[in-house]
Backbone as a ProteinNet text record, in pm:
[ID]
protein_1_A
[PRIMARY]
XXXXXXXXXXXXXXXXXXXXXXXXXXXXXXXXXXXXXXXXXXXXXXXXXXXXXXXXXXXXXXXXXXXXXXXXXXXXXXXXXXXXXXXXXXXXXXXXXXXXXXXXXXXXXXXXXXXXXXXXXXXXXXX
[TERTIARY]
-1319.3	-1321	-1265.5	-1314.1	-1300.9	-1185.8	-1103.3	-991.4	-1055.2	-978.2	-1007.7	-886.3	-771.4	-710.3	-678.3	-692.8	-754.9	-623.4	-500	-456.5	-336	-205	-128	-79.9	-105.3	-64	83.5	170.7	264	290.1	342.8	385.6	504.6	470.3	571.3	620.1	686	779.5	804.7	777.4	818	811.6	908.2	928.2	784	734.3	590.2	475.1	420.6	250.8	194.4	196.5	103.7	181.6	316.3	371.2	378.9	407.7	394.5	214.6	99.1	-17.2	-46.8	12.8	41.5	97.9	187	300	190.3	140.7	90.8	-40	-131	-293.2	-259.9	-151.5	-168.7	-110.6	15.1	98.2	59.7	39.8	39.3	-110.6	-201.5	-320.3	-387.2	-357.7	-415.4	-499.2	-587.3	-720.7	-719.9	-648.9	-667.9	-833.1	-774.2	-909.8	-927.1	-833.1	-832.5	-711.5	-773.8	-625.7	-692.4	-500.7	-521.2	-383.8	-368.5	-235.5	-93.5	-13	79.7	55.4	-31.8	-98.5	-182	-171.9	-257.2	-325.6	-403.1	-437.4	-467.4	-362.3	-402.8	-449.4	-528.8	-518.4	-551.3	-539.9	-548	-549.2	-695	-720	-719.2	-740	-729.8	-569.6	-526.9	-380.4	-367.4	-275.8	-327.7	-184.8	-108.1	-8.3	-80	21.5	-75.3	82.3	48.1	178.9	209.9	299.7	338.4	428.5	427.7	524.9	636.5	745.3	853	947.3	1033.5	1098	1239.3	1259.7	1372.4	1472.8	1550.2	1603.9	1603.6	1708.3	1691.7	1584.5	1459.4	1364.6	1275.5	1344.5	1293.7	1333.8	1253.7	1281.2	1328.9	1263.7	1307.3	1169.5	1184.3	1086.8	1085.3	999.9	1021.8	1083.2	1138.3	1140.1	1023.4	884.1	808	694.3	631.1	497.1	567.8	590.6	673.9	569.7	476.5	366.9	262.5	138.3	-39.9	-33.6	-145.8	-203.2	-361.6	-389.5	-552.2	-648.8	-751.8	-824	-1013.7	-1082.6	-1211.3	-1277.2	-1209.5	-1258.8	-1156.2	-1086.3	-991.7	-1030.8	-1156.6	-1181.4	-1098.2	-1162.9	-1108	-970.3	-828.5	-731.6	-653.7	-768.9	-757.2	-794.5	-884.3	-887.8	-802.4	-765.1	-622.2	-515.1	-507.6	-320.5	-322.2	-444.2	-402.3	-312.4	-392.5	-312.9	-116.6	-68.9	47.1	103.6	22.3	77.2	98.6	0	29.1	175.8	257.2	370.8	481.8	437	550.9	532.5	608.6	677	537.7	513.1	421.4	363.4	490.7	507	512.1	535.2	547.8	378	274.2	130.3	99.5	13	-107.7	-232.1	-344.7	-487	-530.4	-638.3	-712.8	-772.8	-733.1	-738.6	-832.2	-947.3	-1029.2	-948.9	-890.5	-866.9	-935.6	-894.1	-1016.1	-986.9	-904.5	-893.6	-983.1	-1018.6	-1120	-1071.9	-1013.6	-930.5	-918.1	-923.3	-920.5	-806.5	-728.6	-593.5	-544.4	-444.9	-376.3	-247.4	-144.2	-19.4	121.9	149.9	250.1	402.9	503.6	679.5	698.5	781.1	838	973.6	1030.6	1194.1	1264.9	1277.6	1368.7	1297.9	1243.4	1193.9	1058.9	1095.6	921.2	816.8	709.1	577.8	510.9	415.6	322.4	189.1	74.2	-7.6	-165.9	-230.9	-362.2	-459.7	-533.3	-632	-756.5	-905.9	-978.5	-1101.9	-1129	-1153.6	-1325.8	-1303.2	-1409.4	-1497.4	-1612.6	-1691.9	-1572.8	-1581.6	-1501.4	-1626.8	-1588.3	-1715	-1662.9
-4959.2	-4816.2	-4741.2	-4628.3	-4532.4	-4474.1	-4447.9	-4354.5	-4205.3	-4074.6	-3922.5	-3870.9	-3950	-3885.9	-4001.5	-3898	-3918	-3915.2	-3786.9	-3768.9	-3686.3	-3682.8	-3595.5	-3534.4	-3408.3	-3339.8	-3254.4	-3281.1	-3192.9	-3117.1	-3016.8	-2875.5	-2861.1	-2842.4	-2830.7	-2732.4	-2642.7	-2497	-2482.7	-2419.2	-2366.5	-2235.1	-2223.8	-2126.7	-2033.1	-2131.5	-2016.4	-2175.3	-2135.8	-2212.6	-2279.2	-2131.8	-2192.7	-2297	-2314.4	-2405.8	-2556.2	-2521.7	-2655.3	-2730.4	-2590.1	-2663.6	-2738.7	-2690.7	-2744.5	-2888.5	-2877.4	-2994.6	-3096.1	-3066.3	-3166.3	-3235.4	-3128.1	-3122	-3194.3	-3186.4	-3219.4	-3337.8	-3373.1	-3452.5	-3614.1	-3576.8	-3666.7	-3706.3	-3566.7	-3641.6	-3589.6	-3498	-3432.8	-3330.4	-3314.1	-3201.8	-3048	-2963	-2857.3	-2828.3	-2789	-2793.3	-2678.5	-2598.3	-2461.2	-2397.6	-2250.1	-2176.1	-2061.7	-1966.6	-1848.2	-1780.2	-1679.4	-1569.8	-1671.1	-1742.9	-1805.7	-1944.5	-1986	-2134.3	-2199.6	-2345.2	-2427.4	-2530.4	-2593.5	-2748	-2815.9	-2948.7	-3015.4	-3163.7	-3234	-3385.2	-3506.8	-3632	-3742.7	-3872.6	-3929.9	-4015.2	-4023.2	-3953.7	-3895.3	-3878.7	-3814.8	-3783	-3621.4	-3554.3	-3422.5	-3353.2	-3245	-3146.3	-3015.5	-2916.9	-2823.4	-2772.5	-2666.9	-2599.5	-2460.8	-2412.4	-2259.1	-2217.7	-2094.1	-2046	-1970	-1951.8	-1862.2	-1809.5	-1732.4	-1640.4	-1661.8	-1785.4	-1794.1	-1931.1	-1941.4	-2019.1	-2162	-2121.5	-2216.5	-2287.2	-2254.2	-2335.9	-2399	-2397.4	-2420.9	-2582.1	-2739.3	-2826.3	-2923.4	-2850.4	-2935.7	-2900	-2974.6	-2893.5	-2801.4	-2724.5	-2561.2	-2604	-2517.4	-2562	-2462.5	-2467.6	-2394	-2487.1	-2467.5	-2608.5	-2695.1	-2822.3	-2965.2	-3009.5	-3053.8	-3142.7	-3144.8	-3130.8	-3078	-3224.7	-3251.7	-3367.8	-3305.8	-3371.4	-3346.3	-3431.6	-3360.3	-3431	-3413.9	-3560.2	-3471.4	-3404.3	-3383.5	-3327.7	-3308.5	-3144	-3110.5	-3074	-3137.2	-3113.2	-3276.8	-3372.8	-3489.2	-3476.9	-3450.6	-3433.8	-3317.6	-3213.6	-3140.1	-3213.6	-3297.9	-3401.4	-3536.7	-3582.7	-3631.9	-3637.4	-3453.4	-3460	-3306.9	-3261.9	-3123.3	-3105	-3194.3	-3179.9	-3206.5	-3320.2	-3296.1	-3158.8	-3084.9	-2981.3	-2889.7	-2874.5	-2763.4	-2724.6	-2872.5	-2886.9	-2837.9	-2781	-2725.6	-2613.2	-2535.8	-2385.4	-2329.3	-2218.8	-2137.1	-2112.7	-2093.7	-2015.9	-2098.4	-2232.4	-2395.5	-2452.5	-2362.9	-2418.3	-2297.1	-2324.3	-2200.1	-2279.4	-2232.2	-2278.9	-2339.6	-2373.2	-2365.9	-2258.3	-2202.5	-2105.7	-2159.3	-2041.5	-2080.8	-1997.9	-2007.9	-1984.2	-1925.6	-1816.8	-1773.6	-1859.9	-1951.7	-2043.2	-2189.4	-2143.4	-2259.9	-2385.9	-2380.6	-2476.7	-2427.3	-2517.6	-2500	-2515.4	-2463.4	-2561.4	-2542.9	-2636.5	-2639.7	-2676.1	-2547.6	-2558.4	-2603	-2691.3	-2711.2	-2686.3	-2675	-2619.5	-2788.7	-2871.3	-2944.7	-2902.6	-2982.8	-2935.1	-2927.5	-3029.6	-2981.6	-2847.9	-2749.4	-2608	-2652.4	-2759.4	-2816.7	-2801	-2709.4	-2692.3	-2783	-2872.2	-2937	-2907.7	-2968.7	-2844.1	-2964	-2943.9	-3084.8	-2987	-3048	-2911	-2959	-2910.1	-2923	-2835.9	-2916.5	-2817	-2778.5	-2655.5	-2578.4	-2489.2	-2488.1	-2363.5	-2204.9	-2192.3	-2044.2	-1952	-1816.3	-1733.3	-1612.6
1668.1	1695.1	1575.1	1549.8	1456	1476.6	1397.8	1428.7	1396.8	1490.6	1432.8	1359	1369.3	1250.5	1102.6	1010.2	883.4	788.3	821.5	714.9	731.4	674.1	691	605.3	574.1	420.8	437	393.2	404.2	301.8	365.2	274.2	165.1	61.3	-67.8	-61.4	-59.8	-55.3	-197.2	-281	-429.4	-448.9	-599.1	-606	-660.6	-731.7	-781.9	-776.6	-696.4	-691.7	-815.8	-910.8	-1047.5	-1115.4	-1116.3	-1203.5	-1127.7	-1015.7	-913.7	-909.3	-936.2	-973.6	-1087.9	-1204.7	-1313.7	-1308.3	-1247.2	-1265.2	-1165.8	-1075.7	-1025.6	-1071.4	-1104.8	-1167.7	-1290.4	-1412.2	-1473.2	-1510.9	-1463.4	-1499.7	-1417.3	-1240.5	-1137.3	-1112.4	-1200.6	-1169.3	-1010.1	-962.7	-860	-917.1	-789.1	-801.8	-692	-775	-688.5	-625.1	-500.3	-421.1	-346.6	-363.9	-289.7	-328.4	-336.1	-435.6	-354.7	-311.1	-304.8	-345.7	-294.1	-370.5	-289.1	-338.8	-257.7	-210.6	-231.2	-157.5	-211.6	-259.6	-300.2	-249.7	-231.7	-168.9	-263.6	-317.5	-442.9	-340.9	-438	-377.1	-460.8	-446.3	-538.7	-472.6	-480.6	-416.1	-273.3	-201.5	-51.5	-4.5	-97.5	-27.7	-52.8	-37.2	-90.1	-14.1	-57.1	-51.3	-68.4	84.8	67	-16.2	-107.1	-169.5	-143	-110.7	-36.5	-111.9	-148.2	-224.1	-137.5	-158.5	-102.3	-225	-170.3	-234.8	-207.1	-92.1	11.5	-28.5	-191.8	-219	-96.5	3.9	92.3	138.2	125.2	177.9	58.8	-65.8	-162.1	-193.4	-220.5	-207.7	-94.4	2	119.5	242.7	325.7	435.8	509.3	524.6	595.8	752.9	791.3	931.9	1028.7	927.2	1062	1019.3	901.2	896	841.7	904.1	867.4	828.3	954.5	965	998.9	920.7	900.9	964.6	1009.8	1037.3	1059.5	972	920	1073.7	1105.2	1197.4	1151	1217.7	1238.6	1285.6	1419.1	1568.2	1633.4	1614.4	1677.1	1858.4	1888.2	2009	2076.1	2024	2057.3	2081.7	1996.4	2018.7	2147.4	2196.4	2267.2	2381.5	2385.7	2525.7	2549.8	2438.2	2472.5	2458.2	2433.1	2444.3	2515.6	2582.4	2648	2756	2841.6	3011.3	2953.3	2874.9	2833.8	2789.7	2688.7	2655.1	2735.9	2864.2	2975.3	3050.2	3007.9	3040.4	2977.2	2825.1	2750.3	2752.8	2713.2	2714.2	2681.4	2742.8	2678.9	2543.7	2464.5	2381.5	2262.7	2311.7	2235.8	2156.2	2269.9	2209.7	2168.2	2003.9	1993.3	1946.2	2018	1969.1	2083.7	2019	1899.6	1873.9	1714	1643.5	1489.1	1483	1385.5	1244.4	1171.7	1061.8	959.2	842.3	787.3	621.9	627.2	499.4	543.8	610.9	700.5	714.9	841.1	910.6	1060.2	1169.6	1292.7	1362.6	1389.6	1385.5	1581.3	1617	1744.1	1685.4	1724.9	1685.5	1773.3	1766	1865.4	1792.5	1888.1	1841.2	1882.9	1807.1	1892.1	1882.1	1952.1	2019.9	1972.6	1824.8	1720.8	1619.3	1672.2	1629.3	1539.8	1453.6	1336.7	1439.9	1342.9	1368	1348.7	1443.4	1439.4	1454.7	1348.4	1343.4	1356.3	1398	1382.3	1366.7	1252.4	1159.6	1176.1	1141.2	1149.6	1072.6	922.3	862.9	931.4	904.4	955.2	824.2	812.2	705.1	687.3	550.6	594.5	557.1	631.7	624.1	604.1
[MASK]
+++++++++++++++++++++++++++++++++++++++++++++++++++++++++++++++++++++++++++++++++++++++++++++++++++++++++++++++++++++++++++++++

C-alpha cells in the first residue's frame, strides 16, 4: 500500500528571507521553488523548508509557536476521512479547514494542546 503522506517541511523563522535564500540556494544546494514578499519554499532532493520572515527577535532561530509542523499530503481529502470524526471532539476553535489557499495549498489546521499549529497541506493550482 501506498502511503498519502509524503513529507514534512518545517518552518525557518529569519530575520530577512533573501539572505536565508542565499545561504541556502547557494551554499546547501537547495532550489527555491516559490518566493513571495516574506516567504520562501526552498528544496533539495525532496526535502524542502518553507522560510518566513519576522521582525520578532524571539522567534528568530527557533520554532514559531504557531506553524511548528507542515506535513505535506497528496489528498487532503484522505486525511479528512481518517482523522475527522476524532477532530469533532476538539475545541472548536482547535480545527480550521479545509481551506483552499491563494499560495496554492489546501490546508486543515489543527491547535494541538501544547498551543503548536499542525497543518496537513495539499498543494492545489493557484489561480
Amino acid at each position: 500500500m501506498t502511503g498519502n503522506t509524503y513529507q514534512i517541511t518545517p518552518f525557518m523563522h529569519v530575520a530577512k528571507v533573501d539572505q536565508a535564500v542565499r545561504f541556502l540556494v547557494d551554499i546547501l544546494g537547495f532550489s527555491e521553488t516559490y518566493r513571495e514578499p516574506g516567504y520562501a519554499y526552498v528544496e533539495r532532493e525532496g526535502a524542502a523548508i518553507r522560510i518566513l520572515e519576522h521582525d520578532e527577535p524571539d522567534e528568530l532561530g527557533k520554532a514559531h509557536g504557531g506553524f511548528a509542523y507542515y506535513i505535506d499530503v497528496k489528498d487532503l481529502d484522505v486525511v479528512i476521512q481518517q482523522i475527522g470524526a476524532k477532530l469533532e471532539a476538539l475545541p472548536k476553535d482547535d480545527v480550521r479547514g479545509p481551506v483552499d489557499q491563494r499560495y496554492g495549498q489546501r490546508e486543515l489546521m489543527i491547535r494541538a494542546p501544547d498551543g503548536n499549529l499542525v497543518v496537513f497541506g495539499q498543494a492545489i493550482s493557484r489561480d
